[in-house]
């Protein structure tokens, strides 16, 4: 790097570092307020504080709104907040804020541009959600159907927000980084819960400062939720490790992250989590041009069989 390039690049890096430090201090400040005045656990204050900080930076970079929704979908999406006597879930609250964001973008730009690729995803997603909603209405009661409707509405809002606020590859990488960091923290917390490391500041659940159960829940509301969300992060990471040219240092850290999340998924003792992970690895073997197909297929079989034998023992 020559002198002229360095003079341009280094100020940009310094500005990014200042913004990162400001966001960290803001998160710690918000967490402290929630812990001291609202008596929340450190885990719950971390999740809600991160979402608040991301939403506060939305006017600087709109993609952070999608990041806040993403954190909510991967963690405490069904936490209930009492607002003026009305109980409302954080999932619905963030959905309302995302809707306000869409209106702000519409008023500023005069339109909401989705693009042809987004439409190809939205139409099947709406059809699938409608079918699932009908199935829930037929098979369950109305209260569960309405609860599922709220979840589907948030998911559809996320699908709409993503192509609107993601303008370039950097925005997409930022969202991927948010999802990865959230999954790693949730996995670390899951391990502290499983081994009962109560001396750590985050060795709690979202709802209490003590954990005496056997099935880890991480930053999620239940083991089933954690077993569902972690494979969604693990499989893209495995794909990157197998195909994308990345440096050795990043490859090592990503491998450790994958192993950490697989362990956390295992300690949920949720059959669907491990089975979906095994099925996804088999799909990678079948649809991707790999030189180690036999090895990956064997790993997927071992994961499912060992988990089945352990849980049935």
PDB file of N, CA and C in Angstrom, residues 152-237:
ATOM      1  N   UNK A 152     -45.679 -15.403  11.245  1.00  0.00           N
ATOM      2  CA  UNK A 152     -45.596 -15.352   9.782  1.00  0.00           C
ATOM      3  C   UNK A 152     -45.527 -13.917   9.296  1.00  0.00           C
ATOM      4  N   UNK A 153     -46.298 -13.042   9.933  1.00  0.00           N
ATOM      5  CA  UNK A 153     -46.288 -11.628   9.520  1.00  0.00           C
ATOM      6  C   UNK A 153     -44.904 -11.024   9.689  1.00  0.00           C
ATOM      7  N   UNK A 154     -44.251 -11.321  10.823  1.00  0.00           N
ATOM      8  CA  UNK A 154     -42.894 -10.824  11.036  1.00  0.00           C
ATOM      9  C   UNK A 154     -41.936 -11.374   9.992  1.00  0.00           C
ATOM     10  N   UNK A 155     -42.055 -12.658   9.693  1.00  0.00           N
ATOM     11  CA  UNK A 155     -41.168 -13.260   8.694  1.00  0.00           C
ATOM     12  C   UNK A 155     -41.358 -12.625   7.330  1.00  0.00           C
ATOM     13  N   UNK A 156     -42.592 -12.356   6.954  1.00  0.00           N
ATOM     14  CA  UNK A 156     -42.851 -11.726   5.655  1.00  0.00           C
ATOM     15  C   UNK A 156     -42.331 -10.285   5.634  1.00  0.00           C
ATOM     16  N   UNK A 157     -42.463  -9.593   6.777  1.00  0.00           N
ATOM     17  CA  UNK A 157     -41.917  -8.236   6.858  1.00  0.00           C
ATOM     18  C   UNK A 157     -40.405  -8.258   6.657  1.00  0.00           C
ATOM     19  N   UNK A 158     -39.740  -9.245   7.254  1.00  0.00           N
ATOM     20  CA  UNK A 158     -38.290  -9.376   7.075  1.00  0.00           C
ATOM     21  C   UNK A 158     -37.963  -9.601   5.607  1.00  0.00           C
ATOM     22  N   UNK A 159     -38.733 -10.443   4.927  1.00  0.00           N
ATOM     23  CA  UNK A 159     -38.495 -10.703   3.507  1.00  0.00           C
ATOM     24  C   UNK A 159     -38.676  -9.441   2.668  1.00  0.00           C
ATOM     25  N   UNK A 160     -39.605  -8.582   3.083  1.00  0.00           N
ATOM     26  CA  UNK A 160     -39.817  -7.331   2.341  1.00  0.00           C
ATOM     27  C   UNK A 160     -38.719  -6.319   2.645  1.00  0.00           C
ATOM     28  N   UNK A 161     -38.326  -6.248   3.927  1.00  0.00           N
ATOM     29  CA  UNK A 161     -37.336  -5.254   4.339  1.00  0.00           C
ATOM     30  C   UNK A 161     -35.961  -5.546   3.728  1.00  0.00           C
ATOM     31  N   UNK A 162     -35.568  -6.806   3.688  1.00  0.00           N
ATOM     32  CA  UNK A 162     -34.217  -7.161   3.247  1.00  0.00           C
ATOM     33  C   UNK A 162     -33.866  -6.600   1.869  1.00  0.00           C
ATOM     34  N   UNK A 163     -34.649  -6.876   0.808  1.00  0.00           N
ATOM     35  CA  UNK A 163     -34.249  -6.343  -0.507  1.00  0.00           C
ATOM     36  C   UNK A 163     -34.362  -4.827  -0.621  1.00  0.00           C
ATOM     37  N   UNK A 164     -35.098  -4.205   0.306  1.00  0.00           N
ATOM     38  CA  UNK A 164     -35.236  -2.751   0.253  1.00  0.00           C
ATOM     39  C   UNK A 164     -34.025  -2.060   0.870  1.00  0.00           C
ATOM     40  N   UNK A 165     -33.561  -2.590   2.016  1.00  0.00           N
ATOM     41  CA  UNK A 165     -32.479  -1.919   2.740  1.00  0.00           C
ATOM     42  C   UNK A 165     -31.095  -2.418   2.343  1.00  0.00           C
ATOM     43  N   UNK A 166     -31.006  -3.617   1.756  1.00  0.00           N
ATOM     44  CA  UNK A 166     -29.706  -4.139   1.322  1.00  0.00           C
ATOM     45  C   UNK A 166     -29.394  -3.558  -0.055  1.00  0.00           C
ATOM     46  N   UNK A 167     -28.419  -2.655  -0.078  1.00  0.00           N
ATOM     47  CA  UNK A 167     -28.093  -1.950  -1.313  1.00  0.00           C
ATOM     48  C   UNK A 167     -26.875  -2.523  -2.029  1.00  0.00           C
ATOM     49  N   UNK A 168     -25.987  -3.166  -1.291  1.00  0.00           N
ATOM     50  CA  UNK A 168     -24.757  -3.653  -1.905  1.00  0.00           C
ATOM     51  C   UNK A 168     -24.246  -4.868  -1.131  1.00  0.00           C
ATOM     52  N   UNK A 169     -23.104  -5.371  -1.559  1.00  0.00           N
ATOM     53  CA  UNK A 169     -22.523  -6.555  -0.929  1.00  0.00           C
ATOM     54  C   UNK A 169     -22.111  -6.295   0.512  1.00  0.00           C
ATOM     55  N   UNK A 170     -21.688  -5.067   0.807  1.00  0.00           N
ATOM     56  CA  UNK A 170     -21.288  -4.744   2.173  1.00  0.00           C
ATOM     57  C   UNK A 170     -22.464  -4.853   3.129  1.00  0.00           C
ATOM     58  N   UNK A 171     -23.640  -4.395   2.712  1.00  0.00           N
ATOM     59  CA  UNK A 171     -24.827  -4.523   3.550  1.00  0.00           C
ATOM     60  C   UNK A 171     -25.140  -5.987   3.827  1.00  0.00           C
ATOM     61  N   UNK A 172     -25.010  -6.813   2.797  1.00  0.00           N
ATOM     62  CA  UNK A 172     -25.286  -8.236   2.959  1.00  0.00           C
ATOM     63  C   UNK A 172     -24.292  -8.883   3.919  1.00  0.00           C
ATOM     64  N   UNK A 173     -23.024  -8.492   3.819  1.00  0.00           N
ATOM     65  CA  UNK A 173     -22.013  -9.029   4.734  1.00  0.00           C
ATOM     66  C   UNK A 173     -22.273  -8.590   6.168  1.00  0.00           C
ATOM     67  N   UNK A 174     -22.743  -7.349   6.348  1.00  0.00           N
ATOM     68  CA  UNK A 174     -23.054  -6.869   7.694  1.00  0.00           C
ATOM     69  C   UNK A 174     -24.173  -7.692   8.332  1.00  0.00           C
ATOM     70  N   UNK A 175     -25.205  -8.007   7.558  1.00  0.00           N
ATOM     71  CA  UNK A 175     -26.294  -8.832   8.073  1.00  0.00           C
ATOM     72  C   UNK A 175     -25.810 -10.241   8.411  1.00  0.00           C
ATOM     73  N   UNK A 176     -24.976 -10.797   7.538  1.00  0.00           N
ATOM     74  CA  UNK A 176     -24.429 -12.130   7.808  1.00  0.00           C
ATOM     75  C   UNK A 176     -23.580 -12.118   9.078  1.00  0.00           C
ATOM     76  N   UNK A 177     -22.829 -11.034   9.281  1.00  0.00           N
ATOM     77  CA  UNK A 177     -22.001 -10.928  10.483  1.00  0.00           C
ATOM     78  C   UNK A 177     -22.866 -10.828  11.737  1.00  0.00           C
ATOM     79  N   UNK A 178     -23.960 -10.081  11.654  1.00  0.00           N
ATOM     80  CA  UNK A 178     -24.877  -9.972  12.792  1.00  0.00           C
ATOM     81  C   UNK A 178     -25.457 -11.342  13.140  1.00  0.00           C
ATOM     82  N   UNK A 179     -25.895 -12.078  12.117  1.00  0.00           N
ATOM     83  CA  UNK A 179     -26.447 -13.414  12.359  1.00  0.00           C
ATOM     84  C   UNK A 179     -25.399 -14.340  12.961  1.00  0.00           C
ATOM     85  N   UNK A 180     -24.164 -14.258  12.459  1.00  0.00           N
ATOM     86  CA  UNK A 180     -23.096 -15.125  12.960  1.00  0.00           C
ATOM     87  C   UNK A 180     -22.760 -14.807  14.416  1.00  0.00           C
ATOM     88  N   UNK A 181     -22.624 -13.521  14.740  1.00  0.00           N
ATOM     89  CA  UNK A 181     -22.299 -13.129  16.119  1.00  0.00           C
ATOM     90  C   UNK A 181     -23.412 -13.546  17.070  1.00  0.00           C
ATOM     91  N   UNK A 182     -24.666 -13.344  16.645  1.00  0.00           N
ATOM     92  CA  UNK A 182     -25.797 -13.741  17.485  1.00  0.00           C
ATOM     93  C   UNK A 182     -25.786 -15.243  17.750  1.00  0.00           C
ATOM     94  N   UNK A 183     -25.535 -16.028  16.696  1.00  0.00           N
ATOM     95  CA  UNK A 183     -25.519 -17.484  16.846  1.00  0.00           C
ATOM     96  C   UNK A 183     -24.366 -17.942  17.731  1.00  0.00           C
ATOM     97  N   UNK A 184     -23.203 -17.299  17.597  1.00  0.00           N
ATOM     98  CA  UNK A 184     -22.050 -17.684  18.413  1.00  0.00           C
ATOM     99  C   UNK A 184     -22.310 -17.384  19.891  1.00  0.00           C
ATOM    100  N   UNK A 185     -22.824 -16.183  20.188  1.00  0.00           N
ATOM    101  CA  UNK A 185     -23.120 -15.841  21.585  1.00  0.00           C
ATOM    102  C   UNK A 185     -24.167 -16.784  22.163  1.00  0.00           C
ATOM    103  N   UNK A 186     -25.194 -17.092  21.377  1.00  0.00           N
ATOM    104  CA  UNK A 186     -26.232 -18.008  21.846  1.00  0.00           C
ATOM    105  C   UNK A 186     -25.660 -19.404  22.084  1.00  0.00           C
ATOM    106  N   UNK A 187     -24.715 -19.826  21.233  1.00  0.00           N
ATOM    107  CA  UNK A 187     -24.101 -21.146  21.398  1.00  0.00           C
ATOM    108  C   UNK A 187     -23.220 -21.190  22.640  1.00  0.00           C
ATOM    109  N   UNK A 188     -22.447 -20.122  22.858  1.00  0.00           N
ATOM    110  CA  UNK A 188     -21.622 -20.066  24.073  1.00  0.00           C
ATOM    111  C   UNK A 188     -22.502 -20.114  25.319  1.00  0.00           C
ATOM    112  N   UNK A 189     -23.590 -19.369  25.301  1.00  0.00           N
ATOM    113  CA  UNK A 189     -24.520 -19.378  26.434  1.00  0.00           C
ATOM    114  C   UNK A 189     -25.128 -20.758  26.626  1.00  0.00           C
ATOM    115  N   UNK A 190     -25.420 -21.449  25.523  1.00  0.00           N
ATOM    116  CA  UNK A 190     -25.978 -22.802  25.612  1.00  0.00           C
ATOM    117  C   UNK A 190     -24.999 -23.746  26.304  1.00  0.00           C
ATOM    118  N   UNK A 191     -23.714 -23.604  26.001  1.00  0.00           N
ATOM    119  CA  UNK A 191     -22.713 -24.455  26.650  1.00  0.00           C
ATOM    120  C   UNK A 191     -22.601 -24.127  28.143  1.00  0.00           C
ATOM    121  N   UNK A 192     -22.659 -22.844  28.494  1.00  0.00           N
ATOM    122  CA  UNK A 192     -22.606 -22.483  29.916  1.00  0.00           C
ATOM    123  C   UNK A 192     -23.822 -23.006  30.660  1.00  0.00           C
ATOM    124  N   UNK A 193     -24.964 -23.072  29.979  1.00  0.00           N
ATOM    125  CA  UNK A 193     -26.160 -23.620  30.609  1.00  0.00           C
ATOM    126  C   UNK A 193     -26.035 -25.128  30.793  1.00  0.00           C
ATOM    127  N   UNK A 194     -25.510 -25.806  29.781  1.00  0.00           N
ATOM    128  CA  UNK A 194     -25.396 -27.254  29.854  1.00  0.00           C
ATOM    129  C   UNK A 194     -24.427 -27.688  30.956  1.00  0.00           C
ATOM    130  N   UNK A 195     -23.309 -26.984  31.056  1.00  0.00           N
ATOM    131  CA  UNK A 195     -22.305 -27.334  32.060  1.00  0.00           C
ATOM    132  C   UNK A 195     -22.467 -26.542  33.359  1.00  0.00           C
ATOM    133  N   UNK A 196     -23.505 -25.677  33.400  1.00  0.00           N
ATOM    134  CA  UNK A 196     -23.829 -24.916  34.610  1.00  0.00           C
ATOM    135  C   UNK A 196     -22.653 -24.058  35.095  1.00  0.00           C
ATOM    136  N   UNK A 197     -22.095 -23.285  34.148  1.00  0.00           N
ATOM    137  CA  UNK A 197     -21.035 -22.341  34.509  1.00  0.00           C
ATOM    138  C   UNK A 197     -21.676 -21.065  35.049  1.00  0.00           C
ATOM    139  N   UNK A 198     -22.125 -21.089  36.269  1.00  0.00           N
ATOM    140  CA  UNK A 198     -22.893 -19.967  36.808  1.00  0.00           C
ATOM    141  C   UNK A 198     -22.027 -18.765  37.147  1.00  0.00           C
ATOM    142  N   UNK A 199     -20.707 -18.948  37.135  1.00  0.00           N
ATOM    143  CA  UNK A 199     -19.832 -17.826  37.472  1.00  0.00           C
ATOM    144  C   UNK A 199     -19.670 -16.861  36.301  1.00  0.00           C
ATOM    145  N   UNK A 200     -20.103 -17.244  35.100  1.00  0.00           N
ATOM    146  CA  UNK A 200     -19.989 -16.360  33.944  1.00  0.00           C
ATOM    147  C   UNK A 200     -21.141 -15.365  33.945  1.00  0.00           C
ATOM    148  N   UNK A 201     -20.901 -14.124  33.448  1.00  0.00           N
ATOM    149  CA  UNK A 201     -21.939 -13.086  33.505  1.00  0.00           C
ATOM    150  C   UNK A 201     -23.156 -13.390  32.647  1.00  0.00           C
ATOM    151  N   UNK A 202     -23.002 -14.257  31.621  1.00  0.00           N
ATOM    152  CA  UNK A 202     -24.141 -14.552  30.757  1.00  0.00           C
ATOM    153  C   UNK A 202     -24.660 -15.980  30.944  1.00  0.00           C
ATOM    154  N   UNK A 203     -24.244 -16.635  32.014  1.00  0.00           N
ATOM    155  CA  UNK A 203     -24.680 -18.016  32.240  1.00  0.00           C
ATOM    156  C   UNK A 203     -26.083 -18.037  32.833  1.00  0.00           C
ATOM    157  N   UNK A 204     -27.027 -17.411  32.132  1.00  0.00           N
ATOM    158  CA  UNK A 204     -28.409 -17.333  32.574  1.00  0.00           C
ATOM    159  C   UNK A 204     -29.313 -17.667  31.391  1.00  0.00           C
ATOM    160  N   UNK A 205     -30.597 -17.740  31.655  1.00  0.00           N
ATOM    161  CA  UNK A 205     -31.571 -17.820  30.577  1.00  0.00           C
ATOM    162  C   UNK A 205     -32.147 -16.421  30.362  1.00  0.00           C
ATOM    163  N   UNK A 206     -33.034 -16.321  29.408  1.00  0.00           N
ATOM    164  CA  UNK A 206     -33.652 -15.024  29.151  1.00  0.00           C
ATOM    165  C   UNK A 206     -34.568 -14.596  30.294  1.00  0.00           C
ATOM    166  N   UNK A 207     -35.097 -15.575  31.025  1.00  0.00           N
ATOM    167  CA  UNK A 207     -36.123 -15.258  31.995  1.00  0.00           C
ATOM    168  C   UNK A 207     -35.642 -15.306  33.437  1.00  0.00           C
ATOM    169  N   UNK A 208     -34.514 -15.978  33.721  1.00  0.00           N
ATOM    170  CA  UNK A 208     -34.075 -16.108  35.106  1.00  0.00           C
ATOM    171  C   UNK A 208     -32.555 -16.144  35.176  1.00  0.00           C
ATOM    172  N   UNK A 209     -32.019 -15.881  36.362  1.00  0.00           N
ATOM    173  CA  UNK A 209     -30.570 -15.871  36.572  1.00  0.00           C
ATOM    174  C   UNK A 209     -30.009 -17.250  36.910  1.00  0.00           C
ATOM    175  N   UNK A 210     -30.863 -18.241  36.964  1.00  0.00           N
ATOM    176  CA  UNK A 210     -30.402 -19.589  37.255  1.00  0.00           C
ATOM    177  C   UNK A 210     -30.891 -20.562  36.196  1.00  0.00           C
ATOM    178  N   UNK A 211     -30.098 -21.597  35.942  1.00  0.00           N
ATOM    179  CA  UNK A 211     -30.493 -22.612  34.973  1.00  0.00           C
ATOM    180  C   UNK A 211     -30.185 -23.973  35.570  1.00  0.00           C
ATOM    181  N   UNK A 212     -31.217 -24.762  35.758  1.00  0.00           N
ATOM    182  CA  UNK A 212     -31.042 -26.089  36.351  1.00  0.00           C
ATOM    183  C   UNK A 212     -31.497 -27.194  35.421  1.00  0.00           C
ATOM    184  N   UNK A 213     -31.894 -26.836  34.215  1.00  0.00           N
ATOM    185  CA  UNK A 213     -32.392 -27.838  33.283  1.00  0.00           C
ATOM    186  C   UNK A 213     -31.271 -28.607  32.600  1.00  0.00           C
ATOM    187  N   UNK A 214     -31.664 -29.548  31.745  1.00  0.00           N
ATOM    188  CA  UNK A 214     -30.713 -30.375  31.019  1.00  0.00           C
ATOM    189  C   UNK A 214     -30.572 -29.928  29.579  1.00  0.00           C
ATOM    190  N   UNK A 215     -31.627 -29.441  28.997  1.00  0.00           N
ATOM    191  CA  UNK A 215     -31.626 -29.058  27.582  1.00  0.00           C
ATOM    192  C   UNK A 215     -31.298 -27.569  27.458  1.00  0.00           C
ATOM    193  N   UNK A 216     -30.207 -27.256  26.791  1.00  0.00           N
ATOM    194  CA  UNK A 216     -29.756 -25.870  26.648  1.00  0.00           C
ATOM    195  C   UNK A 216     -30.706 -25.095  25.738  1.00  0.00           C
ATOM    196  N   UNK A 217     -30.880 -23.814  26.044  1.00  0.00           N
ATOM    197  CA  UNK A 217     -31.761 -22.972  25.231  1.00  0.00           C
ATOM    198  C   UNK A 217     -31.040 -21.748  24.672  1.00  0.00           C
ATOM    199  N   UNK A 218     -29.808 -21.472  25.121  1.00  0.00           N
ATOM    200  CA  UNK A 218     -29.063 -20.332  24.584  1.00  0.00           C
ATOM    201  C   UNK A 218     -29.786 -19.026  24.811  1.00  0.00           C
ATOM    202  N   UNK A 219     -29.850 -18.207  23.769  1.00  0.00           N
ATOM    203  CA  UNK A 219     -30.584 -16.946  23.820  1.00  0.00           C
ATOM    204  C   UNK A 219     -32.012 -17.097  23.315  1.00  0.00           C
ATOM    205  N   UNK A 220     -32.439 -18.333  23.076  1.00  0.00           N
ATOM    206  CA  UNK A 220     -33.783 -18.586  22.568  1.00  0.00           C
ATOM    207  C   UNK A 220     -34.753 -18.813  23.722  1.00  0.00           C
ATOM    208  N   UNK A 221     -36.016 -18.990  23.359  1.00  0.00           N
ATOM    209  CA  UNK A 221     -37.041 -19.187  24.379  1.00  0.00           C
ATOM    210  C   UNK A 221     -37.184 -20.638  24.782  1.00  0.00           C
ATOM    211  N   UNK A 222     -36.693 -21.568  23.956  1.00  0.00           N
ATOM    212  CA  UNK A 222     -36.830 -22.983  24.257  1.00  0.00           C
ATOM    213  C   UNK A 222     -35.759 -23.757  23.503  1.00  0.00           C
ATOM    214  N   UNK A 223     -35.489 -25.006  23.903  1.00  0.00           N
ATOM    215  CA  UNK A 223     -34.524 -25.826  23.167  1.00  0.00           C
ATOM    216  C   UNK A 223     -34.927 -26.050  21.720  1.00  0.00           C
ATOM    217  N   UNK A 224     -36.222 -26.156  21.481  1.00  0.00           N
ATOM    218  CA  UNK A 224     -36.694 -26.371  20.107  1.00  0.00           C
ATOM    219  C   UNK A 224     -36.340 -25.174  19.224  1.00  0.00           C
ATOM    220  N   UNK A 225     -36.529 -23.964  19.745  1.00  0.00           N
ATOM    221  CA  UNK A 225     -36.197 -22.762  18.972  1.00  0.00           C
ATOM    222  C   UNK A 225     -34.712 -22.704  18.659  1.00  0.00           C
ATOM    223  N   UNK A 226     -33.865 -23.020  19.648  1.00  0.00           N
ATOM    224  CA  UNK A 226     -32.429 -22.994  19.419  1.00  0.00           C
ATOM    225  C   UNK A 226     -32.015 -24.076  18.430  1.00  0.00           C
ATOM    226  N   UNK A 227     -32.600 -25.270  18.554  1.00  0.00           N
ATOM    227  CA  UNK A 227     -32.298 -26.347  17.624  1.00  0.00           C
ATOM    228  C   UNK A 227     -32.778 -26.065  16.223  1.00  0.00           C
ATOM    229  N   UNK A 228     -33.731 -25.150  16.086  1.00  0.00           N
ATOM    230  CA  UNK A 228     -34.208 -24.765  14.756  1.00  0.00           C
ATOM    231  C   UNK A 228     -33.345 -23.688  14.117  1.00  0.00           C
ATOM    232  N   UNK A 229     -32.909 -22.713  14.918  1.00  0.00           N
ATOM    233  CA  UNK A 229     -32.203 -21.556  14.347  1.00  0.00           C
ATOM    234  C   UNK A 229     -30.731 -21.828  14.046  1.00  0.00           C
ATOM    235  N   UNK A 230     -30.044 -22.578  14.903  1.00  0.00           N
ATOM    236  CA  UNK A 230     -28.605 -22.771  14.705  1.00  0.00           C
ATOM    237  C   UNK A 230     -28.261 -23.471  13.393  1.00  0.00           C
ATOM    238  N   UNK A 231     -28.972 -24.539  12.980  1.00  0.00           N
ATOM    239  CA  UNK A 231     -28.650 -25.143  11.682  1.00  0.00           C
ATOM    240  C   UNK A 231     -28.775 -24.175  10.503  1.00  0.00           C
ATOM    241  N   UNK A 232     -29.626 -23.161  10.642  1.00  0.00           N
ATOM    242  CA  UNK A 232     -29.757 -22.166   9.579  1.00  0.00           C
ATOM    243  C   UNK A 232     -28.472 -21.361   9.390  1.00  0.00           C
ATOM    244  N   UNK A 233     -27.664 -21.264  10.440  1.00  0.00           N
ATOM    245  CA  UNK A 233     -26.382 -20.562  10.364  1.00  0.00           C
ATOM    246  C   UNK A 233     -25.250 -21.538  10.052  1.00  0.00           C
ATOM    247  N   UNK A 234     -25.360 -22.756  10.558  1.00  0.00           N
ATOM    248  CA  UNK A 234     -24.280 -23.728  10.392  1.00  0.00           C
ATOM    249  C   UNK A 234     -24.076 -24.108   8.932  1.00  0.00           C
ATOM    250  N   UNK A 235     -25.152 -24.376   8.221  1.00  0.00           N
ATOM    251  CA  UNK A 235     -25.034 -24.876   6.844  1.00  0.00           C
ATOM    252  C   UNK A 235     -24.393 -23.858   5.904  1.00  0.00           C
ATOM    253  N   UNK A 236     -24.792 -22.574   5.910  1.00  0.00           N
ATOM    254  CA  UNK A 236     -24.066 -21.609   5.067  1.00  0.00           C
ATOM    255  C   UNK A 236     -22.587 -21.507   5.417  1.00  0.00           C
ATOM    256  N   UNK A 237     -22.259 -21.618   6.710  1.00  0.00           N
ATOM    257  CA  UNK A 237     -20.851 -21.576   7.108  1.00  0.00           C
ATOM    258  C   UNK A 237     -20.080 -22.768   6.545  1.00  0.00           C
TER     259      UNK A 237
END
